[in-house]
mmCIF file of C-alpha atoms in Angstrom:
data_model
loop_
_atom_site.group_PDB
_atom_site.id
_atom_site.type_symbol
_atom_site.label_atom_id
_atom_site.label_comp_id
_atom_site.label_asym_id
_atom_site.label_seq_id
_atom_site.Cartn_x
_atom_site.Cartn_y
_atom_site.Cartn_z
ATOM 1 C CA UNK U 1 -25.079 2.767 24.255
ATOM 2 C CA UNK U 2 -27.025 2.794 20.970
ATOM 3 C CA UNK U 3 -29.788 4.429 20.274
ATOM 4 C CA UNK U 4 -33.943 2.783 20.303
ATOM 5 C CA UNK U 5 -37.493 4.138 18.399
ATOM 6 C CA UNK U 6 -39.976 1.905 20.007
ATOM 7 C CA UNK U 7 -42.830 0.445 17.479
ATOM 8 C CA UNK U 8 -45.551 1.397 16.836
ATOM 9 C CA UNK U 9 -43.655 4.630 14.728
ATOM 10 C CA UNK U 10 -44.793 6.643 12.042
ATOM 11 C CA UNK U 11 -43.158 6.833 8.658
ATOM 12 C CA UNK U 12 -42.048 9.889 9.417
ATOM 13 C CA UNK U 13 -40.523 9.063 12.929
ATOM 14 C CA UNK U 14 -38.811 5.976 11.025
ATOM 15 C CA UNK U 15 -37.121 8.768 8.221
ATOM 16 C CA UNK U 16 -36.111 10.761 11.172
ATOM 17 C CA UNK U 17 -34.241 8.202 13.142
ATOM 18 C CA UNK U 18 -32.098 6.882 10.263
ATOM 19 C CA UNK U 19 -31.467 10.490 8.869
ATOM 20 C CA UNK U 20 -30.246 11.391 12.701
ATOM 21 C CA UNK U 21 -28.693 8.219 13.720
ATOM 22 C CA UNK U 22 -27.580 6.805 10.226
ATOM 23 C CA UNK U 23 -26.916 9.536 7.697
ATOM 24 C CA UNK U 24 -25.928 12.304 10.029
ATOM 25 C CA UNK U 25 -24.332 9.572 13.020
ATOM 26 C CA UNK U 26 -22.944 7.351 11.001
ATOM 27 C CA UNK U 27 -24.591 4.243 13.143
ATOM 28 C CA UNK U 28 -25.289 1.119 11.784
ATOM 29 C CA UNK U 29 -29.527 0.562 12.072
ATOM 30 C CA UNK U 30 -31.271 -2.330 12.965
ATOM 31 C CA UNK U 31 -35.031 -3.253 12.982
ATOM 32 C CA UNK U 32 -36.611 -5.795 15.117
ATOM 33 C CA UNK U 33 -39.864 -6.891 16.306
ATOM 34 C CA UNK U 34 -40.102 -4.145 19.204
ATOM 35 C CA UNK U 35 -37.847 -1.667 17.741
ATOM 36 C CA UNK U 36 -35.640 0.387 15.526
ATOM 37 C CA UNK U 37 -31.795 0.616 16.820
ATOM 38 C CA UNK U 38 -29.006 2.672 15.725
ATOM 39 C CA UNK U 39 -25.687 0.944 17.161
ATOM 40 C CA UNK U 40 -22.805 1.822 18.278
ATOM 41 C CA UNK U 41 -19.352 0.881 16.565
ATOM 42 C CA UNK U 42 -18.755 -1.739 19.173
ATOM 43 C CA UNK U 43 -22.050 -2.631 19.308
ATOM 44 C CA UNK U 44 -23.735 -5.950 17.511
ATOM 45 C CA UNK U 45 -27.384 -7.493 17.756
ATOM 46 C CA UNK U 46 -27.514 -10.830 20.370
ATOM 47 C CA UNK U 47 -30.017 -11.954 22.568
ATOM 48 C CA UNK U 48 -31.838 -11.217 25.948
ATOM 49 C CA UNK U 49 -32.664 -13.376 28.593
ATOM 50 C CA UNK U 50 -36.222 -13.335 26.792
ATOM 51 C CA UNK U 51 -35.476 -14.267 23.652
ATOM 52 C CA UNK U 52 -35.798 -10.637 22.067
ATOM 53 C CA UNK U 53 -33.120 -9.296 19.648
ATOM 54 C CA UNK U 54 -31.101 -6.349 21.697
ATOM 55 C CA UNK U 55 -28.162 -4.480 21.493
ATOM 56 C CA UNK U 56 -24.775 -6.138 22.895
ATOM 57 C CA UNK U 57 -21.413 -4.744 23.445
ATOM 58 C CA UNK U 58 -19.456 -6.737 20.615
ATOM 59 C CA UNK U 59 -16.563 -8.696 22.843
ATOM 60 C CA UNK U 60 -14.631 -8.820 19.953
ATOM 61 C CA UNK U 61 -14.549 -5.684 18.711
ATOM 62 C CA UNK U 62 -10.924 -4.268 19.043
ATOM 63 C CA UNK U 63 -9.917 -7.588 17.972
ATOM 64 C CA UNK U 64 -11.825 -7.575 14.698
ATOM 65 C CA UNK U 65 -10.716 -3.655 14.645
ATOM 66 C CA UNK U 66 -7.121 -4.820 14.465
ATOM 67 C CA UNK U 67 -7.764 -7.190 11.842
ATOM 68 C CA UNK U 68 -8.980 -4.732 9.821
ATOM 69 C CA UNK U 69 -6.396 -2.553 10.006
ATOM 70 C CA UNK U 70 -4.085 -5.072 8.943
ATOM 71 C CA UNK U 71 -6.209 -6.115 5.953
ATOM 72 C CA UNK U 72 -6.441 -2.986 4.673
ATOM 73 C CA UNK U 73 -2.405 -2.280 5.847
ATOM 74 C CA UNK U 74 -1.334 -5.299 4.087
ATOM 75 C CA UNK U 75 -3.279 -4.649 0.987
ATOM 76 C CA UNK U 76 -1.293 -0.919 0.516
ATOM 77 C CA UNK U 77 1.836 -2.652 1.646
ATOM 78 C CA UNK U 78 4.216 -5.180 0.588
ATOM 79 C CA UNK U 79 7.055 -6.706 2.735
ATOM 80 C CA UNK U 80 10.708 -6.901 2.392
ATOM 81 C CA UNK U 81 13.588 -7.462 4.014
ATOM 82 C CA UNK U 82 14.146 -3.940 4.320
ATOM 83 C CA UNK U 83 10.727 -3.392 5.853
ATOM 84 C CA UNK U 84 7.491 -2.660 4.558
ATOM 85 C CA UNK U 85 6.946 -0.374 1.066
ATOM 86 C CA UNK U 86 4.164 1.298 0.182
ATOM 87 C CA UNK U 87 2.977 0.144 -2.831
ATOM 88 C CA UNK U 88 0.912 3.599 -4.104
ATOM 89 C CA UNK U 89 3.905 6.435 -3.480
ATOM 90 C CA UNK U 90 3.290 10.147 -3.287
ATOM 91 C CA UNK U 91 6.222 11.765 -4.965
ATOM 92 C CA UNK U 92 7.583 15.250 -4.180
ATOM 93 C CA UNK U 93 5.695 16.818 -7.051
ATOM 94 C CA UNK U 94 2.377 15.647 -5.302
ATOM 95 C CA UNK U 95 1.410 13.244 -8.487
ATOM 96 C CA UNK U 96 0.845 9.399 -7.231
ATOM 97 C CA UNK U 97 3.313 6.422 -8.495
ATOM 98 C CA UNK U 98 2.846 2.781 -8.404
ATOM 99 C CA UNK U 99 5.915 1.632 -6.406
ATOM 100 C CA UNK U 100 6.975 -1.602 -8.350
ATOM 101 C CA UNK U 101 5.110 -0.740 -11.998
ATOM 102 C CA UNK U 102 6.599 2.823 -12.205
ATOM 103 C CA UNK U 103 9.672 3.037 -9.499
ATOM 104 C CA UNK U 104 11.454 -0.444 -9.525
ATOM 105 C CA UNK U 105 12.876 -0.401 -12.924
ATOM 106 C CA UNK U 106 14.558 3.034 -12.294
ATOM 107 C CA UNK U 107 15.375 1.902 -8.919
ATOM 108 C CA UNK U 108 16.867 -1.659 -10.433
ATOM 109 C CA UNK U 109 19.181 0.298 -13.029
ATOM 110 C CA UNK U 110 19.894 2.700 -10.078
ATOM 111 C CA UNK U 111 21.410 -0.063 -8.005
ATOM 112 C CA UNK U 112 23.282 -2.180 -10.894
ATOM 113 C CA UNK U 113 25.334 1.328 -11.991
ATOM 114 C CA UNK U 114 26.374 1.581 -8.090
ATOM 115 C CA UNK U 115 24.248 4.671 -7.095
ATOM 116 C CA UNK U 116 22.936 4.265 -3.628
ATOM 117 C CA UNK U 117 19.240 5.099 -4.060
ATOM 118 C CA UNK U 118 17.000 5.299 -0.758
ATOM 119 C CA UNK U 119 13.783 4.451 -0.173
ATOM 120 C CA UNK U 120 10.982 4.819 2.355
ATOM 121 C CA UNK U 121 10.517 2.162 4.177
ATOM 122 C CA UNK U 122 7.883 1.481 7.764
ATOM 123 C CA UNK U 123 8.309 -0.839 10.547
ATOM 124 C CA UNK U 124 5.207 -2.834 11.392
ATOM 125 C CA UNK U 125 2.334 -1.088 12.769
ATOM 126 C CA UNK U 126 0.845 -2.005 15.698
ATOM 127 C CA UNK U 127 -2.525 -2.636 14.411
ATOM 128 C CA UNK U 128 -3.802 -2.351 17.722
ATOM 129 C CA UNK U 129 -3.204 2.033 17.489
ATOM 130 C CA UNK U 130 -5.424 3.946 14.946
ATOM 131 C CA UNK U 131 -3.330 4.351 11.576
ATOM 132 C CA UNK U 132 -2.725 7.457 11.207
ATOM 133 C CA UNK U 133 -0.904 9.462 8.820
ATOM 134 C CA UNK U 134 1.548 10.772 11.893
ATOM 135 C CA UNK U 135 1.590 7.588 13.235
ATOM 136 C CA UNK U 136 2.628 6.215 10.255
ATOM 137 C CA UNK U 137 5.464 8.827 9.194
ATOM 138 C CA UNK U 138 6.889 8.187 12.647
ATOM 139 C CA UNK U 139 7.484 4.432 11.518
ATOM 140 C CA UNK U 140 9.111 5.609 8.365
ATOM 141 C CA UNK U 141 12.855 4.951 7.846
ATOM 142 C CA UNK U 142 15.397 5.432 4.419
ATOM 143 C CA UNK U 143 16.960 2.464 3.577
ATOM 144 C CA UNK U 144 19.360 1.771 0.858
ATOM 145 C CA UNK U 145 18.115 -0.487 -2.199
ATOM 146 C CA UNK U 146 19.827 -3.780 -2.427
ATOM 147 C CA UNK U 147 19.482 -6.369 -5.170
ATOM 148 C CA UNK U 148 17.972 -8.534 -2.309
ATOM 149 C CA UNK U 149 15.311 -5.942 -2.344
ATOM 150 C CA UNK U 150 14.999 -5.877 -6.247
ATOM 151 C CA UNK U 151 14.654 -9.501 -6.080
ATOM 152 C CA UNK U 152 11.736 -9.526 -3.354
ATOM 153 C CA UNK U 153 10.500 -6.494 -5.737
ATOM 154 C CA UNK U 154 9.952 -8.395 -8.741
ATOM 155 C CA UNK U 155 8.633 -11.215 -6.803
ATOM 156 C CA UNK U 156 5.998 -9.224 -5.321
ATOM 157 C CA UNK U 157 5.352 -8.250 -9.068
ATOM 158 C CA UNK U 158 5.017 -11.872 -10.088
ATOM 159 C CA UNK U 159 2.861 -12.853 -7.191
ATOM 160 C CA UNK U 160 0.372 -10.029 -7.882
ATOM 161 C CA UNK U 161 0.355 -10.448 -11.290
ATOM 162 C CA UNK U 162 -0.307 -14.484 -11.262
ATOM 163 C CA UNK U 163 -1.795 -13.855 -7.789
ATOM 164 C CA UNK U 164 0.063 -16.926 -6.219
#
């Protein structure tokens, strides 16, 4: 249930509440007619019986929760028909790569001289779960790289480059 400062408040009481609630909480604030709030994740400003702006549990929430994480899954993921690739890799040496700038073209020449080169690959989340980073090894899986895959590769390229 969020949190209220009835008006009249000071300045000072005002500071307080959003230090508390908003810099130390991590709540969302909202200022009405009657009052200051600090909300609750799930939480989203509607309408009393009265008229007056309150605090309402947000129906919607885990829905617009699991649209989120897929934004933000689909934006550090691509998909093939191998699965999905991450597109920002950490390799064993800890530095970062850019899958399809810095990988593919080793990975392509890999492939055309026969070598079987495996890659990381994750099923789809379900976006429903927080992502986290053991949830997301356990949908990790090698896969070999086909020419299929260097195909959908460069077309990934192509799209993000012309952005079609």
């Amino acid at each position: 249930m969020s949190y209220r400062l009835n008006k009249p408040y000071t300045d000072a009481q005002r500071a307080d509440f959003i230090v508390e609630y908003n810099h130390q909480g991590g709540l969302r604030i909202e200022e009405t007619e009657d009052a200051l709030f600090a909300l609750l994740d799930n939480e989203i400003m509607g309408v009393d019986e009265n008229g007056k702006s309150v605090p309402v549990v947000n129906e919607n929430y885990e829905e617009e929760i699991a649209e989120s994480r897929q934004e933000n899954f689909e934006q550090n993921f691509f998909s093939t028909s191998l699965g999905w690739i991450r597109r920002k890799v950490n390799m064993k040496d800890g530095t970062i790569k850019d899958f399809l700038s810095d990988l593919l073209l080793q990975i392509k020449v890999g492939v055309d001289t026969g070598q079987d080169i495996k890659i990381i690959t994750y099923a789809t989340p379900d976006f429903t779960q927080e992502i986290t980073d053991e949830y997301m090894i356990s949908l990790q899986s090698y896969k070999s790289a086909t020419t299929e895959f260097i195909q959908e590769c460069l077309s990934q390229l192509v799209n993000d480059f012309y952005g079609g």
